[in-house]
Structures are given as C-alpha cells and as structure tokens.
C-alpha cells in the first residue's frame, strides 16, 4: 500500500499511518491516536495469528469455574469443563448478540442468556432454546434449525507454563512455536510448581495500549523514570543485564541480575539524574528484600508475550499483567498475582508485602501509566511528527541485548507490528 | 440516661477520629497520617473483587507505622504523579463493641479527585472496615482496610484513601 493507506476487511482504502523508516526507529504519532488504526488492529492483530493471554490455570481450579475477560476488545469467557479441560468462547449470544455471562467469575454448569433464555454448556455448545417447537406447535424455529451449528463462537485455546492463551485464528502456529525457544524458558522458570492465584488489581490509563507495550520493552526508562529502582539499587544502569527477543520481534524478555554498586550510584550523581534520590532511606526495608527462591538471582524478570501479556517477577512478587485495549485512547491493565501452592506462610506474606512494589499503587511502577498518559497528551493533534527510537541503533545485536539502555526491543516490536498490520 | 450519653460520647469520639483521618489526608498533612494508627497498626487498600473471593492481594499494604511513613516519604520524594487533591465524603458510620477498649467500625467513603486540569472526578467509592482501640492518646486505628467497589484505579494511586 502507499504512504499511510491500508485496505480494511471490506476492501476499502483507509488512512492509517506511515512509517518513514523500516527499522522501527521512527514512530508516527497517529499510530497511537487513529481510530482507523485501532479498528485494523482488532482485525489483524487481536483476531489475527497471535495468542492472547486470558487466564492463569490457577484462576479456574475446579470443573465449571469460569472467568470473563477480553481478547482485544472482544468479550470472551474462559471456562473449565467437566473433564478439567479449558475452553473459551465469545461472550455474545448466538441468538441476538447479548452478553451471556454477566459475572466476572464464578462456577456454572450452564450459561444462560437472560434475554431469551438460550442456554449453553461450558464449552459454548447450545443446549436449550425455549419454545423451540413453538407454542402449541406454532411459530417455533425452522425445522432445519440445528443447535450444533448455532453455539457460541469458540476460540482455539492452548496452555503453556500454567498460563492460558486463546486465539481466533486458524493461522496462528501452535502456542509452543509461537512462544519459541527464546520465550519458553521464561514461562517455565515461573511455572516449576503448581501456582496459586492470589488476586488481581486493575488500572486504567488514558492512553493507547501500544504505549504500554513499548514501556515494558524499554529498559532505558526503568532507572530514570522510576526513582525507586535506581535509588534502592533494584535496577541501575550498568548492572548485569541481558535480554532476548523472539525472531519476529514481538516478544521480549528483559532480565536483570542483582549487582552490588560500590560506587553508590556515582553514574546517576555525575549525570545529575534528578530522579536519583541519594538521601532517601526506608525505615522498613523488608518491602525490598527478597526471600531467595530463584537460584539464578534474576530480578526483575520482565517478559512481554505479544499482544496482551507481561510476565513479571520482581523480588518475590509474581504477576501476569494483561493489557486490554479499550479504544484508541484507553487501556486497562490487570495484574494477576500468583504464588505457589506450597508457599510457606512467611513467603506468602512476603508476596503480599511486595505487592506494594507493583500495580496501580506500585512504589516502583506507578509512573508507567503516567508516562503513557504524558505521551498521549503530547502527541494529540500532531500532524506527521514521529517519536525517535535510536538508542543502540548502531550497536551489534549482542551488545544491544546486553545493554540496559538500548531501545532495540522497541524497534523490534514495531517491525513485527508493521508486518502483522501490513503497514 | 447515662447509657445513652455514654453511647453518644463514644459515637462522637469515633466520628471525630474519622474526621481527623480525612482532614490529614484531604489537607495534605500526610506526615500526621501514620500517627492515627497504633505503632503496629495495619493499613490496606484492596479491591472488593478480591475481598469477596477471600483473596488477600490489594494495591497498598502497610504493616506498622514505619511502612506508612515510607509510603509518605516515597510520595514526597520518589514517586512521580500529577498533583491532585482528594475530597473524602463518608456516610453510614456503624460500630460494634468487641471489648471495652476495642471497636469494629465501618463506613462508606467516596473520594473525589481533582487533577491539574481542574476537573473533579469520582476517583474511588468503597467501604472502610476498621478496628480501633482506646490508647492514652485517644482512639487509634489498629487495622484499617479500605475496600473499594470501583473496579479500576484511574492512572495510579499514590495518596492513601
């Protein structure tokens, strides 16, 4: 297609966005604001050949448990059937399109649309149509109406590392291959034992979902935006760090390893980084201190599985963040916290205490949504300007992957995004 | 009659504790906020969604005054956020005596937040579940749990509710 033009599902040409470079280093701001782009993303990404994180297995421990969620902005229900297998279907009655399941979570053998009482089993199969044969044998459904072909729209569903993913697309590769050799070890690292679901918290931002997707692939900002990271040496530039991306550029795993900084943050002081607070002390440091449970010493572990999951471990706080787009200008972020079934009480307490670090009131992460909203504010109404993503542009792949200030994974994200979107 | 007066006095003291609590937050005297708790007091903010399921994760968990003071130091010096004011509205204060010096207290709260754009938005609606005890300094929170109905936190939460 030409500059900034795309063809939508109806075959019409629509104005979208033009990337002036193919290397992902120039981001046209309308990519964050355009309603046409948003619609195209729902079609080509969220209903395209990707796997979207929808739930932890541990959220649905019993047969008939269910959870309402979204794939992109399409409402989806994830269930556990009688035999323990998971299923997912669009939360839209096959009859007139009403929401069938009106609860966030629960346990139900049947799901009944309140509008006309059509009922479905946990797999989304149509089980009942009131007055199907009419009243007094008059005015029922046509004789050839077949319930088998009138169930709820089903999604493909696969699990890996106790995480449940769903896709609308027959073209999506098996989840195992979608995650690939670069991402699977990260999920395996956090899934060595049966997980226990500890609860979720939700945050809402006035910004485009991709701004958050960039944020979690961006080590450059971590110790600059978040004073807590640098001040308490949870993350400092120069600490042992590496990262890996998937071949398609869409997934990224950032890995930090605690490193003593004998200089006391000299690099931040000499660069006069204003977010570095030299005199800041905590009275109760237990919120920062890890209980050693991972032998590799990694913390944080920040792993983005495109398009809507971020798998995180920060000290003993474990969570899967789900990014849900809500129109071009809003997204919801849901932090699903987990521990393990065999957590001793003191470790479970540690996880609750360290929940203070992340989430909407997270001491180290609350600024992320602020940053996305600032970009949204600054880019509103702009005509053709671009963001610059040049850090590490001339570095070798190996150097970029080991640099905690490189923006290479953001560029990779945009290259993968452009390919999926046909932009 | 004495019993009625004693009840009125108790209600007045509990109500005044809550009014002091709201005043230190809404007037941005946050350094005084931990002082309304006992030294080992617990302050938590949790979504109703989790509490209803018996799940323990919330967005803020302070165990003891030191953690509360750390929250305020972090708010003053480390965290970045848009300047804002809170206005608390509370209603429906009820209480139950657990013993002569311990009260379980509940009330509804609404926080209206005003950001720099000057718009005032309903930021959070919820319910306080408090356990307060009589100390030499007066009634203090031993445990205060703010359970919010509002499912999503808009942008971020840095100031206690």
Coordinates of C-alpha atoms in Angstrom, one line a residue, chain A residues 10-366:
Chain A
X10 CA -14.4 -4.6 3.4
X11 CA -11.8 -3.8 0.8
X12 CA -12.0 0.0 1.4
X13 CA -8.8 2.1 1.4
X14 CA -8.4 3.8 4.8
X15 CA -6.0 6.4 6.0
X16 CA -3.7 4.8 8.6
X17 CA -0.1 5.7 9.4
X18 CA 3.1 6.0 7.5
X19 CA 6.4 4.7 9.0
X20 CA 9.2 6.8 7.3
X21 CA 11.8 4.1 8.2
X22 CA 11.6 0.3 8.1
X23 CA 13.9 -0.2 11.1
X24 CA 11.3 0.7 13.7
X25 CA 13.2 3.8 14.8
X26 CA 10.6 6.4 13.8
X27 CA 7.1 6.1 15.2
X28 CA 4.4 8.2 13.6
X29 CA 2.3 9.6 16.4
X30 CA -1.0 8.9 14.7
X31 CA -0.3 5.2 15.3
X32 CA -1.3 5.9 19.0
X33 CA -4.4 8.0 18.2
X34 CA -6.1 6.9 15.0
X35 CA -9.5 5.2 15.2
X36 CA -8.8 3.6 11.8
X37 CA -5.6 2.0 13.1
X38 CA -7.4 0.8 16.2
X39 CA -10.1 -1.0 14.1
X40 CA -7.4 -2.5 11.9
X41 CA -5.5 -3.8 15.0
X42 CA -8.6 -5.6 16.2
X43 CA -8.9 -7.3 12.8
X44 CA -5.2 -8.0 12.0
X45 CA -3.7 -8.4 15.5
X46 CA -6.3 -9.4 18.1
X47 CA -8.3 -11.5 15.6
X48 CA -5.1 -12.4 13.7
X49 CA -2.4 -15.1 14.1
X50 CA -1.4 -14.3 17.6
X51 CA -2.1 -15.9 21.0
X52 CA -3.6 -13.7 23.7
X53 CA -3.2 -14.4 27.4
X54 CA -6.6 -14.8 29.0
X55 CA -6.1 -16.5 32.4
X56 CA -3.9 -18.4 34.8
X57 CA -4.9 -22.1 35.1
X58 CA -4.9 -21.4 38.9
X59 CA -7.8 -18.9 38.5
X60 CA -10.1 -21.8 37.4
X61 CA -9.1 -24.7 39.7
X62 CA -12.5 -26.6 39.7
X63 CA -14.7 -28.0 37.0
X64 CA -17.3 -25.4 35.8
X65 CA -15.2 -22.4 37.0
X66 CA -15.3 -19.5 34.6
X67 CA -13.9 -16.1 34.1
X68 CA -14.9 -13.2 31.9
X69 CA -12.2 -11.4 30.0
X70 CA -11.3 -10.0 26.6
X71 CA -9.2 -10.7 23.6
X72 CA -8.6 -7.3 22.2
X73 CA -11.9 -5.6 22.8
X74 CA -14.0 -8.7 22.1
X75 CA -15.6 -10.1 25.3
X76 CA -14.5 -13.7 25.9
X77 CA -15.3 -16.2 28.7
X78 CA -12.8 -18.9 29.7
X79 CA -14.2 -22.0 31.4
X80 CA -13.1 -25.3 32.8
X81 CA -15.3 -28.1 31.5
X82 CA -16.4 -31.1 33.5
X83 CA -13.4 -33.1 32.4
X84 CA -11.0 -30.4 33.6
X85 CA -10.2 -29.2 30.1
X86 CA -10.3 -25.4 29.3
X87 CA -12.5 -23.8 26.7
X88 CA -13.1 -20.2 25.5
X89 CA -15.9 -18.6 23.7
X90 CA -17.1 -15.2 22.7
X91 CA -19.5 -13.8 25.3
X92 CA -22.2 -13.0 22.7
X93 CA -25.4 -15.0 22.5
X94 CA -25.7 -16.8 19.1
X95 CA -29.3 -15.6 19.0
X96 CA -29.3 -11.7 19.3
X97 CA -25.8 -10.9 20.4
X98 CA -26.5 -10.2 24.1
X99 CA -23.8 -10.7 26.7
X100 CA -24.4 -14.3 28.0
X101 CA -22.2 -14.3 31.1
X102 CA -22.7 -11.2 33.2
X103 CA -20.3 -12.0 36.0
X104 CA -16.5 -11.5 36.3
X105 CA -16.0 -15.0 37.8
X106 CA -18.0 -17.9 39.1
X107 CA -18.9 -21.6 38.7
X108 CA -21.7 -22.7 36.5
X109 CA -22.7 -25.9 34.6
X110 CA -24.8 -23.8 32.2
X111 CA -24.5 -20.3 30.9
X112 CA -27.9 -18.8 30.2
X113 CA -28.6 -15.6 28.2
X114 CA -31.2 -13.7 30.2
X115 CA -32.7 -12.1 27.1
X116 CA -34.5 -15.2 25.7
X117 CA -33.0 -17.9 28.0
X118 CA -30.9 -19.6 25.4
X119 CA -28.5 -21.9 27.3
X120 CA -25.0 -23.1 26.7
X121 CA -22.7 -25.7 28.2
X122 CA -19.2 -24.7 29.5
X123 CA -17.7 -25.4 26.0
X124 CA -20.2 -23.0 24.4
X125 CA -22.4 -25.6 22.8
X126 CA -26.1 -24.6 22.5
X127 CA -28.2 -26.8 24.9
X128 CA -31.5 -25.1 25.1
X129 CA -33.8 -22.8 23.0
X130 CA -37.1 -22.0 24.9
X131 CA -40.2 -22.8 22.8
X132 CA -38.0 -24.1 20.0
X133 CA -41.0 -26.0 18.6
X134 CA -43.3 -23.1 19.2
X135 CA -46.3 -22.8 21.5
X136 CA -49.0 -25.4 20.6
X137 CA -46.7 -26.4 17.7
X138 CA -46.9 -22.9 16.2
X139 CA -44.3 -20.3 15.4
X140 CA -41.2 -22.3 16.5
X141 CA -37.8 -22.3 15.0
X142 CA -37.5 -23.5 11.4
X143 CA -37.4 -27.3 11.1
X144 CA -33.8 -27.3 9.9
X145 CA -32.5 -25.3 12.8
X146 CA -29.5 -27.2 14.1
X147 CA -28.3 -26.4 17.7
X148 CA -24.9 -27.9 16.8
X149 CA -24.2 -25.1 14.3
X150 CA -25.6 -22.4 16.5
X151 CA -23.4 -22.5 19.5
X152 CA -21.2 -19.6 20.8
X153 CA -18.2 -18.6 18.7
X154 CA -15.3 -20.7 20.0
X155 CA -11.7 -19.8 20.3
X156 CA -8.7 -22.0 20.0
X157 CA -7.2 -22.4 23.4
X158 CA -3.8 -23.7 24.5
X159 CA -1.8 -23.6 27.7
X160 CA 1.9 -23.3 28.5
X161 CA 3.6 -22.8 31.8
X162 CA 0.2 -22.9 33.6
X163 CA -0.9 -19.9 31.5
X164 CA -4.0 -20.0 29.2
X165 CA -3.8 -18.4 25.8
X166 CA -6.6 -18.1 23.2
X167 CA -6.7 -17.2 19.5
X168 CA -9.4 -16.5 16.9
X169 CA -7.1 -17.5 14.1
X170 CA -6.6 -20.9 12.4
X171 CA -3.4 -19.4 11.0
X172 CA -1.7 -19.0 14.5
X173 CA 1.0 -21.5 14.9
X174 CA 0.9 -23.9 17.9
X175 CA 1.4 -21.9 21.1
X176 CA 4.7 -23.8 21.7
X177 CA 6.1 -22.5 18.5
X178 CA 4.5 -19.1 18.9
X179 CA 6.4 -18.6 22.2
X180 CA 9.5 -20.1 20.6
X181 CA 12.8 -21.2 22.2
X182 CA 13.5 -17.7 23.4
X183 CA 10.3 -17.2 25.4
X184 CA 9.5 -20.7 26.7
X185 CA 12.3 -20.8 29.3
X186 CA 10.9 -17.6 30.9
X187 CA 7.5 -19.2 31.4
X188 CA 9.0 -22.4 32.6
X189 CA 11.1 -20.5 35.1
X190 CA 8.0 -19.3 36.9
X191 CA 5.9 -22.4 36.4
X192 CA 8.1 -25.1 38.1
X193 CA 5.5 -25.6 40.8
X194 CA 1.7 -25.5 40.8
X195 CA 0.6 -21.9 41.0
X196 CA -1.8 -20.4 43.5
X197 CA -3.9 -17.4 42.3
X198 CA -3.7 -14.5 44.9
X199 CA -6.0 -12.0 43.3
X200 CA -5.9 -9.2 40.7
X201 CA -5.9 -5.4 40.6
X202 CA -6.9 -3.2 37.7
X203 CA -5.6 0.0 36.5
X204 CA -7.0 2.2 33.7
X205 CA -5.0 4.6 31.6
X206 CA -6.0 7.4 29.2
X207 CA -3.5 6.3 26.6
X208 CA -3.1 3.8 23.7
X209 CA -2.3 0.2 24.6
X210 CA 0.9 0.2 22.5
X211 CA 2.5 2.9 24.7
X212 CA 2.4 0.4 27.5
X213 CA 3.7 -2.4 25.2
X214 CA 6.7 -0.2 24.4
X215 CA 7.2 0.7 28.0
X216 CA 7.7 -3.0 29.1
X217 CA 10.2 -3.5 26.2
X218 CA 12.2 -0.3 27.2
X219 CA 15.0 -0.8 29.7
X220 CA 16.2 2.7 29.1
X221 CA 13.4 4.3 31.1
X222 CA 13.5 1.9 34.0
X223 CA 16.1 3.5 36.2
X224 CA 15.3 7.1 35.0
X225 CA 11.6 7.3 35.4
X226 CA 11.3 5.2 38.5
X227 CA 13.3 6.7 41.3
X228 CA 12.8 3.6 43.5
X229 CA 14.7 1.4 41.1
X230 CA 17.9 3.5 41.0
X231 CA 17.8 4.8 44.5
X232 CA 17.5 1.4 46.1
X233 CA 19.7 -0.3 43.5
X234 CA 16.8 -2.6 42.3
X235 CA 17.8 -1.5 38.8
X236 CA 20.7 0.7 38.0
X237 CA 22.3 1.2 34.6
X238 CA 25.4 -0.9 34.4
X239 CA 24.1 -3.8 36.5
X240 CA 24.3 -7.3 35.0
X241 CA 21.5 -7.4 32.4
X242 CA 20.6 -9.3 29.3
X243 CA 17.6 -9.6 27.1
X244 CA 16.3 -11.8 24.3
X245 CA 13.6 -11.2 21.7
X246 CA 11.7 -13.6 19.5
X247 CA 12.6 -13.9 15.8
X248 CA 9.5 -12.0 14.8
X249 CA 10.5 -9.2 17.2
X250 CA 7.1 -9.3 19.0
X251 CA 8.1 -10.9 22.3
X252 CA 10.8 -9.7 24.7
X253 CA 12.3 -10.9 27.9
X254 CA 14.3 -8.4 30.0
X255 CA 16.5 -10.0 32.7
X256 CA 18.2 -8.1 35.5
X257 CA 20.6 -9.7 38.0
X258 CA 21.3 -8.0 41.3
X259 CA 24.7 -6.4 41.2
X260 CA 26.3 -4.6 44.1
X261 CA 27.1 -1.0 43.2
X262 CA 30.1 0.0 45.3
X263 CA 30.1 3.5 43.7
X264 CA 26.8 4.3 45.5
X265 CA 25.1 5.3 42.2
X266 CA 28.0 7.6 41.1
X267 CA 26.9 7.4 37.4
X268 CA 23.5 8.9 38.4
X269 CA 25.1 11.6 40.6
X270 CA 27.6 12.7 38.0
X271 CA 24.9 12.7 35.3
X272 CA 22.7 14.7 37.7
X273 CA 19.8 12.4 37.1
X274 CA 17.1 14.2 39.1
X275 CA 15.1 11.0 39.8
X276 CA 18.1 9.6 41.7
X277 CA 17.4 10.4 45.4
X278 CA 20.7 9.9 47.2
X279 CA 19.5 10.6 50.7
X280 CA 16.3 8.5 50.5
X281 CA 16.0 5.8 53.1
X282 CA 13.3 3.4 54.1
X283 CA 12.5 2.7 57.7
X284 CA 11.2 -0.8 56.8
X285 CA 13.3 -2.3 54.1
X286 CA 11.6 -5.7 54.1
X287 CA 9.4 -4.5 51.2
X288 CA 12.6 -4.6 49.1
X289 CA 14.4 -7.6 50.5
X290 CA 13.9 -10.8 48.5
X291 CA 13.4 -14.1 50.1
X292 CA 15.8 -16.2 47.9
X293 CA 13.6 -18.5 45.9
X294 CA 15.2 -18.4 42.4
X295 CA 18.7 -19.7 42.3
X296 CA 19.7 -17.7 39.3
X297 CA 19.4 -14.4 41.2
X298 CA 17.3 -12.8 38.5
X299 CA 15.1 -9.8 39.5
X300 CA 13.3 -8.2 37.8
X301 CA 12.1 -10.7 35.1
X302 CA 10.0 -8.7 32.7
X303 CA 8.7 -10.8 29.8
X304 CA 6.3 -9.5 27.2
X305 CA 4.3 -12.0 25.2
X306 CA 2.6 -10.1 22.4
X307 CA 0.0 -8.8 22.3
X308 CA -1.6 -8.8 25.8
X309 CA 0.7 -10.4 28.4
X310 CA 3.6 -9.3 30.5
X311 CA 5.0 -12.0 32.8
X312 CA 6.9 -10.5 35.7
X313 CA 8.9 -11.4 38.8
X314 CA 10.2 -8.5 40.9
X315 CA 11.8 -9.9 44.1
X316 CA 9.1 -12.3 45.3
X317 CA 6.2 -10.5 43.7
X318 CA 4.9 -12.6 40.8
X319 CA 2.3 -11.4 38.4
X320 CA 1.0 -11.6 34.9
X321 CA -0.1 -8.3 33.5
X322 CA -2.9 -8.3 30.9
X323 CA -3.0 -5.4 28.6
X324 CA -6.6 -4.8 27.2
X325 CA -7.1 -2.1 24.6
X326 CA -10.3 0.0 25.2
X327 CA -10.5 2.2 22.2
X328 CA -7.6 4.2 20.7
X329 CA -7.2 6.4 23.8
X330 CA -7.6 4.0 26.7
X331 CA -6.3 0.7 28.0
X332 CA -6.9 -1.4 31.1
X333 CA -4.1 -3.2 32.8
X334 CA -4.9 -6.2 35.0
X335 CA -2.2 -7.5 37.4
X336 CA -2.9 -11.2 38.1
X337 CA -0.8 -12.0 41.2
X338 CA 0.2 -15.5 42.0
X339 CA 2.4 -17.6 44.3
X340 CA 2.7 -21.3 44.6
X341 CA 0.5 -23.9 46.3
X342 CA 3.3 -24.9 48.7
X343 CA 4.3 -21.3 49.7
X344 CA 5.1 -21.3 53.4
X345 CA 3.2 -18.6 55.3
X346 CA 6.2 -16.2 55.6
X347 CA 6.8 -16.4 51.9
X348 CA 3.1 -15.8 51.1
X349 CA 3.3 -12.8 53.5
X350 CA 6.4 -11.6 51.6
X351 CA 4.4 -11.7 48.3
X352 CA 1.6 -9.6 49.8
X353 CA 4.1 -7.1 51.2
X354 CA 5.9 -6.9 47.9
X355 CA 2.7 -6.4 46.1
X356 CA 3.4 -2.8 47.2
X357 CA 6.1 -2.6 44.6
X358 CA 3.8 -3.2 41.5
X359 CA 0.3 -2.5 40.5
X360 CA -1.6 0.8 40.4
X361 CA 0.0 2.0 43.7
X362 CA 3.3 0.2 43.0
X363 CA 6.2 2.0 44.6
X364 CA 8.4 1.2 41.6
X365 CA 5.9 1.0 38.8
X366 CA 3.1 3.6 39.3

